[in-house]
mmCIF file of C-alpha atoms in Angstrom:
data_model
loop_
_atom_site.group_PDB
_atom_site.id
_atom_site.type_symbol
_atom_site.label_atom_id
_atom_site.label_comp_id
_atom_site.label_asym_id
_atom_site.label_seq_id
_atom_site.Cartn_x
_atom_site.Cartn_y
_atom_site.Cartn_z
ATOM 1 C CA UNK A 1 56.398 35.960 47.703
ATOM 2 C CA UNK A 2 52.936 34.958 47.367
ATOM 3 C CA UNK A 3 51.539 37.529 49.569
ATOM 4 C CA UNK A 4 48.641 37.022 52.601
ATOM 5 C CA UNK A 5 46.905 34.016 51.305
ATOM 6 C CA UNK A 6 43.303 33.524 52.826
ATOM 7 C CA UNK A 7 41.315 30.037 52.182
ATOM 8 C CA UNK A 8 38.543 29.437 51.129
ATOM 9 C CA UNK A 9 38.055 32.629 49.311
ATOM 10 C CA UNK A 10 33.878 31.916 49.898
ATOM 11 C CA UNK A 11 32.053 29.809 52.313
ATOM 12 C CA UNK A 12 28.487 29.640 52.515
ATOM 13 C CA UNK A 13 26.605 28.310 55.535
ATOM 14 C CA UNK A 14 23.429 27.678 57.243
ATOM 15 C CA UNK A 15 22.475 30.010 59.897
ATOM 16 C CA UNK A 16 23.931 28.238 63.404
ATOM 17 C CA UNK A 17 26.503 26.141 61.761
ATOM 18 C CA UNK A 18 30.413 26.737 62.365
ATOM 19 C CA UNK A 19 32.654 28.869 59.979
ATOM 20 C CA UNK A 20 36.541 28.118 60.479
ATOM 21 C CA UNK A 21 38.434 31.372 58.046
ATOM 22 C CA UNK A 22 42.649 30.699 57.563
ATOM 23 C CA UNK A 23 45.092 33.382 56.804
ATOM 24 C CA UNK A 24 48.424 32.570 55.953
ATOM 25 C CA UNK A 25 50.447 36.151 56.526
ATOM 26 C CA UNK A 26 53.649 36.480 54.621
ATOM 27 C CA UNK A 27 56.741 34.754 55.576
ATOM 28 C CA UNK A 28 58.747 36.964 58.280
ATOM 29 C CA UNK A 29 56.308 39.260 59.339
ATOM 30 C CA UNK A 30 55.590 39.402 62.815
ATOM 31 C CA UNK A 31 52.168 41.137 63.265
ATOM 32 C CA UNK A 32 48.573 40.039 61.760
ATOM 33 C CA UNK A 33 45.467 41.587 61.582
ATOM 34 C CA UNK A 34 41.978 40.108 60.922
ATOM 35 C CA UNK A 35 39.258 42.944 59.908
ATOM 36 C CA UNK A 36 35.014 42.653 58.568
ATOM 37 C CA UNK A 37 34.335 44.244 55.424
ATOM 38 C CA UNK A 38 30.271 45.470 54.881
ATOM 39 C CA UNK A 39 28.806 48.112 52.733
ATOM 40 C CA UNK A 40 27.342 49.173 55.675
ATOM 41 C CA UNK A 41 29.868 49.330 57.801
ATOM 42 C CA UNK A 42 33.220 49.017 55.924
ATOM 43 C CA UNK A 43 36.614 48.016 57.417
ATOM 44 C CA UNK A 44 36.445 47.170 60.774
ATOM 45 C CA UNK A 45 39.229 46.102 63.335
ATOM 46 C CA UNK A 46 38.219 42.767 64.685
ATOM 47 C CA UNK A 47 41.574 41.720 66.174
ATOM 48 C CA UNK A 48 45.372 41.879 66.233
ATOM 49 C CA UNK A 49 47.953 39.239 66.756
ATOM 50 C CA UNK A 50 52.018 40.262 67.554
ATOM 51 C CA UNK A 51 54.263 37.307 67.305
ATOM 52 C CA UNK A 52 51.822 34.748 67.496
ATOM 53 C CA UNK A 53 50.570 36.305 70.735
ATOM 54 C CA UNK A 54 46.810 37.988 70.827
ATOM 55 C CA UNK A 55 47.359 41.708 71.554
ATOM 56 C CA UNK A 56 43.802 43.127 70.890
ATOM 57 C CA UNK A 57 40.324 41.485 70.426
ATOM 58 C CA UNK A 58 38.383 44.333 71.351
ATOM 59 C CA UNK A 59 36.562 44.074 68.021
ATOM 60 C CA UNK A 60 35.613 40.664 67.862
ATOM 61 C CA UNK A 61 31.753 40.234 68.833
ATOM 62 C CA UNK A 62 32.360 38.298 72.114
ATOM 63 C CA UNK A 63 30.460 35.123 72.360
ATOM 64 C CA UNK A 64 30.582 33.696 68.689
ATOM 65 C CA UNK A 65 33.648 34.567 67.619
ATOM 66 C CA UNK A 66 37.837 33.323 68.412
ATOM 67 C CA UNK A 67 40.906 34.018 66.739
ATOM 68 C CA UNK A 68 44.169 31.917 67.297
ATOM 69 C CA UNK A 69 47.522 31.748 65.843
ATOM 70 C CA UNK A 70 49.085 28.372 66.922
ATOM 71 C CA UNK A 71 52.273 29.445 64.972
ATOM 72 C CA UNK A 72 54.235 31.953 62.767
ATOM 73 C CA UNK A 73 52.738 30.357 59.443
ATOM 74 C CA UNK A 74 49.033 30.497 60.193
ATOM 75 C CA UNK A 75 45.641 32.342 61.535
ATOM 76 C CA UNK A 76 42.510 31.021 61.854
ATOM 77 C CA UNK A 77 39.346 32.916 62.607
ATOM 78 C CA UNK A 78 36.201 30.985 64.118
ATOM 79 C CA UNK A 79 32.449 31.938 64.239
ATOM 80 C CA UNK A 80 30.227 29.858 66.047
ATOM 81 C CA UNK A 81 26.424 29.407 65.499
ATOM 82 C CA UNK A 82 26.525 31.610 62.234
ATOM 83 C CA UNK A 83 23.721 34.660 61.934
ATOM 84 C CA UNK A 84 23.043 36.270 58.652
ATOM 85 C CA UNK A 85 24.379 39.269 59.591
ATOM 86 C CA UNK A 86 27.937 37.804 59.859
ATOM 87 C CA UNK A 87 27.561 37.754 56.290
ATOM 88 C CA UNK A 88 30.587 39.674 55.275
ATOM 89 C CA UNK A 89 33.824 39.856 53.539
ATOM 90 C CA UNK A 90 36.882 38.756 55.928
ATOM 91 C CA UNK A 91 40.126 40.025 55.619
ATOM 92 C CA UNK A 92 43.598 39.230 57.038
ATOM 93 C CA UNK A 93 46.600 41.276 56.773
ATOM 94 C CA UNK A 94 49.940 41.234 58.265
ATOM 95 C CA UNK A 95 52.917 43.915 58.729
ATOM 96 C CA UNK A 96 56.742 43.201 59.374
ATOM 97 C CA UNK A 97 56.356 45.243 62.429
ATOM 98 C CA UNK A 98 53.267 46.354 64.112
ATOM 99 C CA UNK A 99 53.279 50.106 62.815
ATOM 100 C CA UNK A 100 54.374 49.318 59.412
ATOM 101 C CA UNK A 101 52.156 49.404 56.173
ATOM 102 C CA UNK A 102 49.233 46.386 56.453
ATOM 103 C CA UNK A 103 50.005 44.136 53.319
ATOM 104 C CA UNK A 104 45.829 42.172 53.398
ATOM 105 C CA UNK A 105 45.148 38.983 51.355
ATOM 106 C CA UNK A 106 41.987 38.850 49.172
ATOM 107 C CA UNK A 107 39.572 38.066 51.610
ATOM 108 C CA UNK A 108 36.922 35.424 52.385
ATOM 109 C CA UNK A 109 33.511 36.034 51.633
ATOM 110 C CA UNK A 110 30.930 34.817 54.208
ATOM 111 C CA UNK A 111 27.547 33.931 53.269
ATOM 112 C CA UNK A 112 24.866 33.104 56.354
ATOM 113 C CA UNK A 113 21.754 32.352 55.027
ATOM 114 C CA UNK B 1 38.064 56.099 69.019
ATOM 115 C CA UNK B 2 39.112 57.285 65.589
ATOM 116 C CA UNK B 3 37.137 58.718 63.260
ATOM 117 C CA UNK B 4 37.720 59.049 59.760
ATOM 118 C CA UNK B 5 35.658 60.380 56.951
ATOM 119 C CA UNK B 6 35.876 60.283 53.015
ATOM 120 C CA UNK B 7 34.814 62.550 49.936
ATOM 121 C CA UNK B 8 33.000 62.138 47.760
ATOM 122 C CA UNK B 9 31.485 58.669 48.114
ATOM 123 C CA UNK B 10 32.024 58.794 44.469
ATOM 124 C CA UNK B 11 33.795 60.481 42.054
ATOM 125 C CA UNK B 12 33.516 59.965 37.878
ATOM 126 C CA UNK B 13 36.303 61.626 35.978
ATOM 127 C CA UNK B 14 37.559 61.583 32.293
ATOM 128 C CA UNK B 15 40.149 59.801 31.210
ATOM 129 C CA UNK B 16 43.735 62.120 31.338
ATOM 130 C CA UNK B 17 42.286 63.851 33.897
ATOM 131 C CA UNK B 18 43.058 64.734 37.838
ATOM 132 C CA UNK B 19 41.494 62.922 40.365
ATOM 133 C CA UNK B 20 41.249 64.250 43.741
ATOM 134 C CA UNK B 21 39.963 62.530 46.860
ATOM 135 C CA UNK B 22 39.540 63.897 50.423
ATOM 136 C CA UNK B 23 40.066 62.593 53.968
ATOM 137 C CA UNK B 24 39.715 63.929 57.477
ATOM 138 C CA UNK B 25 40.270 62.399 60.673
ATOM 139 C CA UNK B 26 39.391 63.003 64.020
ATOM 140 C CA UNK B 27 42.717 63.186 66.482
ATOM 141 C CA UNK B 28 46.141 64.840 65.405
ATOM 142 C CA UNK B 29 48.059 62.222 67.775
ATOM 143 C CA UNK B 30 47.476 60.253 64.085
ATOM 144 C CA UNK B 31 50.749 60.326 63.428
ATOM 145 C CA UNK B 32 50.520 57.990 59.788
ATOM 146 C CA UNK B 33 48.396 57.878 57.121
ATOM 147 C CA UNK B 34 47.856 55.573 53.704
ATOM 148 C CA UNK B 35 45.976 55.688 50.792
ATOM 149 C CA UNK B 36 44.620 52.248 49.912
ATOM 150 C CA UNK B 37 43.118 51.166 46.726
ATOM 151 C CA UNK B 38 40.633 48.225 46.311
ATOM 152 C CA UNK B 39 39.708 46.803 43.755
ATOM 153 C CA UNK B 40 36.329 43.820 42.846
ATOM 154 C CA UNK B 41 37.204 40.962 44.674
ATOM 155 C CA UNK B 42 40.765 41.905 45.915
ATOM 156 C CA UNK B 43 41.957 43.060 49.601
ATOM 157 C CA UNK B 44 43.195 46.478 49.483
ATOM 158 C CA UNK B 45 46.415 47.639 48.330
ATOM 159 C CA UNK B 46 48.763 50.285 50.086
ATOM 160 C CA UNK B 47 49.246 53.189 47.321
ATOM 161 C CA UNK B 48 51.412 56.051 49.028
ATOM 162 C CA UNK B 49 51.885 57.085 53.018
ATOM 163 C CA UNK B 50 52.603 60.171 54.953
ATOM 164 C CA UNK B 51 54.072 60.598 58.005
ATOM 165 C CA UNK B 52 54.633 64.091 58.145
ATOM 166 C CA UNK B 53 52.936 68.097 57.708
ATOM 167 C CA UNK B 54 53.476 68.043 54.087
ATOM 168 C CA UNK B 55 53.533 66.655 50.607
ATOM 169 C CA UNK B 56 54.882 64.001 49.148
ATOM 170 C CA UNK B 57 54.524 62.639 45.692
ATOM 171 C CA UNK B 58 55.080 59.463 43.977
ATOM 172 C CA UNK B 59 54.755 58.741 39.984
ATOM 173 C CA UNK B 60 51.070 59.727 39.693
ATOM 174 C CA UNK B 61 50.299 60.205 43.155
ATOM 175 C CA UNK B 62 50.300 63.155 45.083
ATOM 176 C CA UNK B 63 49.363 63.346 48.959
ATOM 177 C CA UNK B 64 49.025 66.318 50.892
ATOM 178 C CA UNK B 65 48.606 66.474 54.719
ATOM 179 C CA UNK B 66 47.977 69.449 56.953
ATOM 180 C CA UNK B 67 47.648 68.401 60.662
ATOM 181 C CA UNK B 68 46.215 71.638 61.998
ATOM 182 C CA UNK B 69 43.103 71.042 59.943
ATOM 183 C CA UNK B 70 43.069 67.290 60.343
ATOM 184 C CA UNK B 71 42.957 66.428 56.576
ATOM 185 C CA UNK B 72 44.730 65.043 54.179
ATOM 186 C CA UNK B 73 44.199 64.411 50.365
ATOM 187 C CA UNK B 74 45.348 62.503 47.525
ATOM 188 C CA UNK B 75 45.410 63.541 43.980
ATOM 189 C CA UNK B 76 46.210 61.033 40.734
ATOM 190 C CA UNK B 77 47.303 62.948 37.685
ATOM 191 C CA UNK B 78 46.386 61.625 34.239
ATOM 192 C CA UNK B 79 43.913 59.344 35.514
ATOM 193 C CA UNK B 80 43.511 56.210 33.537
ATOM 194 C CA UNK B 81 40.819 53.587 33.313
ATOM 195 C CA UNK B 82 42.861 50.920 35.407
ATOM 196 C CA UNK B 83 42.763 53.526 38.411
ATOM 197 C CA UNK B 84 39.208 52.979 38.873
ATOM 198 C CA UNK B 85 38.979 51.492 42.095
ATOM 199 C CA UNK B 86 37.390 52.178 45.531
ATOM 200 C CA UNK B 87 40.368 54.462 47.581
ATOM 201 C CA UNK B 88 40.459 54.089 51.122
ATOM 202 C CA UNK B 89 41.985 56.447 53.617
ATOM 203 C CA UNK B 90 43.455 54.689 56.558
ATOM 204 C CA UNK B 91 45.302 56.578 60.215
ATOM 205 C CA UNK B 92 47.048 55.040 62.997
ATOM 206 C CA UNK B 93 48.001 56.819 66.271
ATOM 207 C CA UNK B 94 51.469 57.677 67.184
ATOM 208 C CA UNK B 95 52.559 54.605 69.032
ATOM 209 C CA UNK B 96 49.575 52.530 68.146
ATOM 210 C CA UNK B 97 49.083 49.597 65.847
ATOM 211 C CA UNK B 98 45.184 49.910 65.084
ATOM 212 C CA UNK B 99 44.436 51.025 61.558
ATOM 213 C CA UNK B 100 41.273 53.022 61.363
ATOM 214 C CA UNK B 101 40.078 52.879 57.673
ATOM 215 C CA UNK B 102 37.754 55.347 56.354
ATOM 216 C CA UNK B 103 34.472 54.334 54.377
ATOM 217 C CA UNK B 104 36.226 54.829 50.940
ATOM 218 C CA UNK B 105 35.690 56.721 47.787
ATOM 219 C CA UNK B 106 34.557 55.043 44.706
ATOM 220 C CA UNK B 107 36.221 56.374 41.472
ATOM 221 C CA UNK B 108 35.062 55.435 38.010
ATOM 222 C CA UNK B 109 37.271 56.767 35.129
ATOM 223 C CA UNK B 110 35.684 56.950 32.187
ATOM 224 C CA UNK B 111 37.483 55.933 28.520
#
């Protein structure tokens, strides 16, 4: 089991461009999580996917950013028109059910500049 | 909304020695609770959890929650230089699937 596997593990882009963010959550787990890692800030809850269907985007900044999960094997995270304070690590973690133990991959670390 | 809180920041201790790390949170309706450890680079890693008023302890690792005073703590015996890591304390609500993670302590232990 290779565990949560995120790609690419750091992107760097111009402020305004587009930054697509995969997570591939392990095989046979039904619920996925996408959170934003800052100093400032730490782990925050951006949103939560149960069987492929979204459950929770309550923290996803509304207008820039989208989450899908067009099937079991795959999650993709999208930020339109970059800012520099996206700059952050971000991290995706799945569970076999939705109140079991979060199992996160290594993260992908987004540079705006 | 959930609110948890971590002490220290930061905590140095010598090697062999106990290392012990504090959490509280903000609603008893938090029915679990894990200890993560992170290390440079890496996602975090799920260490120990506790469910219930109690203790529980596992190799190293000892966790101690007491719901009436909303706080829970984690203690590593023997501490070696491999442990040093940021910990982060993490609660979710009866019923809920939202993890809430604390803002972590960092522990450094030294050779």
């Amino acid at each position: 089991n290779a565990g949560v596997i995120q790609t690419p593990r750091h992107k760097v882009t111009g402020k305004g461009q587009e930054a697509t963010l995969w997570c591939e959550p392990i095989s046979g787990h039904s619920a996925v999580f996408w959170y934003r890692q800052t100093i400032v800030q730490g782990l925050e809850f951006l949103t939560y996917f149960r069987n492929q269907a979204p459950i929770d985007d309550s923290g996803m900044p509304k207008e820039r950013f989208s989450a899908q999960m067009p099937n079991q094997s795959h999650s993709t995270l999208k930020i339109q028109s970059t800012q520099p304070q996206d700059s952050a690590v971000y991290l995706c973690a799945s569970s076999q059910e939705s109140q079991n133990t979060l199992y996160f991959g290594a993260g992908t670390r987004l540079s705006v500049l | 909304q959930e609110k948890v809180q971590q002490s220290p920041e930061s905590l140095i201790v010598p090697e062999g020695a106990m290392s012990s790390l504090n959490c509280t949170f903000s609603n008893s309706a938090s029915q679990s609770i894990w200890w993560y450890q992170q290390h440079p680079g890496k996602g975090p890693e799920a260490l120990i959890s506790i469910f219930s008023n109690g203790n529980k302890k596992e190799g190293r690792l000892t966790v101690y929650l007491n719901r009436a005073s909303l706080h829970v703590s984690l203690h590593i015996r023997d501490s070696q230089p491999s442990d040093s890591a940021v910990y982060l304390c993490a609660v979710r609500r009866t019923g809920g699937y939202k993890v809430v993670f604390g803002s972590g302590t960092r522990l450094l232990v030294s050779p």
